[in-house]
Coordinates of C-alpha atoms in Angstrom, one line a residue:
X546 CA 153.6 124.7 -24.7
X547 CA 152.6 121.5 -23.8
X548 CA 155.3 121.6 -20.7
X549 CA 153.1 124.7 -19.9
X550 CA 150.1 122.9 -19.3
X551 CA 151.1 120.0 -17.7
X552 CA 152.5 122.1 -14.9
X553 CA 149.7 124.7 -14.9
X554 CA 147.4 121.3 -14.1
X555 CA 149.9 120.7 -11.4
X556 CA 149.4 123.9 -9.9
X557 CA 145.8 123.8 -9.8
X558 CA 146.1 119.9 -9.6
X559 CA 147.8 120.3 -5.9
X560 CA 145.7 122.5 -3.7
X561 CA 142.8 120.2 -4.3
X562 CA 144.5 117.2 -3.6
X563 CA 145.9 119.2 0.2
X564 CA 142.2 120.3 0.3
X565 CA 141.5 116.6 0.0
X566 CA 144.3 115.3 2.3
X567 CA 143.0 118.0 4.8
X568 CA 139.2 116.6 4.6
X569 CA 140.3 112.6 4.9
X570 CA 142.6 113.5 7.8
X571 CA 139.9 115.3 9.7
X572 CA 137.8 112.5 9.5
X573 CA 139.9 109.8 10.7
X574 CA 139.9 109.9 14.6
X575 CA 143.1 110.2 16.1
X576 CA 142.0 109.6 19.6
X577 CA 140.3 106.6 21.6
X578 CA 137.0 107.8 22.1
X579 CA 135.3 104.6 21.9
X580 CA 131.6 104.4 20.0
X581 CA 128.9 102.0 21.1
X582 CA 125.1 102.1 20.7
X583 CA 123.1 103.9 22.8
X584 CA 120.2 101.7 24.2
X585 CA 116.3 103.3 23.7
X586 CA 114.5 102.5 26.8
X587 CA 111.2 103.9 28.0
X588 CA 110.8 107.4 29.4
X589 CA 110.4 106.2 33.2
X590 CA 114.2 104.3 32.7
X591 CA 115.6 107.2 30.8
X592 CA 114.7 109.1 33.5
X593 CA 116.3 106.9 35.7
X594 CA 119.7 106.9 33.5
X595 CA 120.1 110.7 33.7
X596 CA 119.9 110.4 37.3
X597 CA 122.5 108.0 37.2
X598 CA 124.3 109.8 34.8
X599 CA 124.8 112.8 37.2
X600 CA 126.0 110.6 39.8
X601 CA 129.0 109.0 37.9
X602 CA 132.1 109.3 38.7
X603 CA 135.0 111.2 36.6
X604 CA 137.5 108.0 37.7
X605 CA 136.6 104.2 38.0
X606 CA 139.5 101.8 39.2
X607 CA 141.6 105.1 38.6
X608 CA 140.9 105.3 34.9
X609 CA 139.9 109.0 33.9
X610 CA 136.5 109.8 32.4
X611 CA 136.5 109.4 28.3
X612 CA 132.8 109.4 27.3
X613 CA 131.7 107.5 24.1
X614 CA 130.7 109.0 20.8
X615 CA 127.7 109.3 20.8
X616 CA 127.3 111.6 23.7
X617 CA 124.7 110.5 25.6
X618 CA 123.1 110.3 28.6
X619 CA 122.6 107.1 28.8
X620 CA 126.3 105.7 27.9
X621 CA 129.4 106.5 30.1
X622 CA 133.2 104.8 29.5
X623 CA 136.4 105.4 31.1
X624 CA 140.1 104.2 30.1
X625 CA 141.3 103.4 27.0
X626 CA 140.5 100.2 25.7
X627 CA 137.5 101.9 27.5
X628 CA 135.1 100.3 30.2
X629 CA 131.9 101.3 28.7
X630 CA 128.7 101.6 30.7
X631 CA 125.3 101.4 28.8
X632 CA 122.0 102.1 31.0
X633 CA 118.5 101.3 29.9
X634 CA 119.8 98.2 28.0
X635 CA 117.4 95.0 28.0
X636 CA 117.2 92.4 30.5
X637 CA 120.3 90.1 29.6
X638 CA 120.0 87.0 27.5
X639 CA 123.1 85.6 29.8
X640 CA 121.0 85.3 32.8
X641 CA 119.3 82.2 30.8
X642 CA 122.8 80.9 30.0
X643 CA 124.4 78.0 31.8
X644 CA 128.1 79.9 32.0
X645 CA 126.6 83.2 33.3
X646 CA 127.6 83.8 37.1
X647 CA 125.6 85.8 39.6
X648 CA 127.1 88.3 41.6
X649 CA 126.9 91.3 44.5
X650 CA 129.3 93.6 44.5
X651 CA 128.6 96.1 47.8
X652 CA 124.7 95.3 47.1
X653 CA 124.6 95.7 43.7
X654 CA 123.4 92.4 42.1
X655 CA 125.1 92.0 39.1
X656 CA 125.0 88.9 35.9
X657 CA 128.7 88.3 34.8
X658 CA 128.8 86.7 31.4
X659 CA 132.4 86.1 29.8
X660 CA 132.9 87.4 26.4
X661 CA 134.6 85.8 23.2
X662 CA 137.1 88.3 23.4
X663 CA 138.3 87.4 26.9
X664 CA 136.3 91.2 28.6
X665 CA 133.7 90.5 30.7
X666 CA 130.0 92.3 30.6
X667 CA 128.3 92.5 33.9
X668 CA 124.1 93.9 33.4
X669 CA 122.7 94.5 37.3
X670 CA 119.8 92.6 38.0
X671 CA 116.9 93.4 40.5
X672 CA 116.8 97.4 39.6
X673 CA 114.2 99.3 37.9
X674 CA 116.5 100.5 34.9
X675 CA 118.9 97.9 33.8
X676 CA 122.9 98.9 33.8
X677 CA 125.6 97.3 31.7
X678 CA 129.4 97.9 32.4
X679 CA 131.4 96.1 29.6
X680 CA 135.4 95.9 30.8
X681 CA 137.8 95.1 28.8
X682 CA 140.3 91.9 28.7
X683 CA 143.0 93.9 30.3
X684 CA 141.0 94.9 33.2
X685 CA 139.5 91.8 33.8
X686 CA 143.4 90.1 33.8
X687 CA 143.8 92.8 36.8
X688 CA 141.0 92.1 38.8
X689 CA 138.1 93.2 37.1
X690 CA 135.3 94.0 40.1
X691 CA 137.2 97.5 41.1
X692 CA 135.0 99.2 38.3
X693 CA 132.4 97.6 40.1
X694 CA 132.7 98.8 43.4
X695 CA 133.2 102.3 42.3
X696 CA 130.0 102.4 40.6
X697 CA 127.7 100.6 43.0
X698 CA 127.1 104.0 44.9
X699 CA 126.0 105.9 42.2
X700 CA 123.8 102.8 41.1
X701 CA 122.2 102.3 44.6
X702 CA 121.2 105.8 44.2
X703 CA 119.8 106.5 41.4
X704 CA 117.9 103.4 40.4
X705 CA 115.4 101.9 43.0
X706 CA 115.5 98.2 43.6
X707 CA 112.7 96.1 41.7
X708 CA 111.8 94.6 38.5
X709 CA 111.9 96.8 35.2
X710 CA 109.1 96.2 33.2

């Protein structure tokens, strides 16, 4: 009798623990949709960031479109370890920083500032919404401004030149 219970537990024991199995598992991302925090500007630059937002590309430096969790419109990546653009983000503390390099990448002004990690984040300066493109170590080891370039259309566009407030 007691063989009886023990395996009548098991039964019932065993589609809970699949149930469970099936729960954990759907959690756990599989793929490498990268997460990052979405910036909280004003309404005038959130404006501007969906505007921008309609403008990017699908492909930067031939790395497809793979947009961060949250969706937003104000956060963009592409690749995988992902280049990750944020828009509507702060004016950079790296501009005050001794390490921080200017430049101006087919009249986009841009503040590079090298990361602990060896990836680079570049914040444009001199526009009325401020646009921060994170790339990776790998990227950078390749070249790095290629991201750049492909985005400076799309950035000319949409946000004006000037001074956010």
């Amino acid at each position: 009798m007691n063989s009886f219970r023990h395996r009548r537990r098991l039964l019932v024991g065993l589609p809970a623990l699949s149930l469970l199995f099936v729960a954990v598992s759907g959690c756990a991302s599989t793929d490498d949709t990268p997460e990052v925090p979405v910036p909280k500007p004003d309404a005038k630059v959130t404006g501007l960031c969906r505007n921008l937002h309609e403008l990017l590309p699908q492909k930067i430096d031939g790395l497809e479109r793979n947009d961060p969790e949250p969706r937003s419109e104000l956060t963009a990546a592409w690749g995988s370890p992902a280049i990750i653009l944020r828009c509507g983000v702060a004016w950079p503390d790296a501009v005050l920083k001794k390490d921080s390099m200017p430049a101006t990448v087919d009249g986009v002004e841009w503040i590079v500032e090298e990361l602990k990690d060896g990836s680079q984040r570049m914040t444009t300066g001199s526009r009325l919404a401020y646009v921060e493109v994170t790339i990776p170590k790998d990227q950078v080891a390749q070249g790095g401004a290629g991201p750049l370039v492909d985005l400076a259309a799309p950035v000319k566009k949409a946000i004006p030149k000037g001074i956010a407030d």
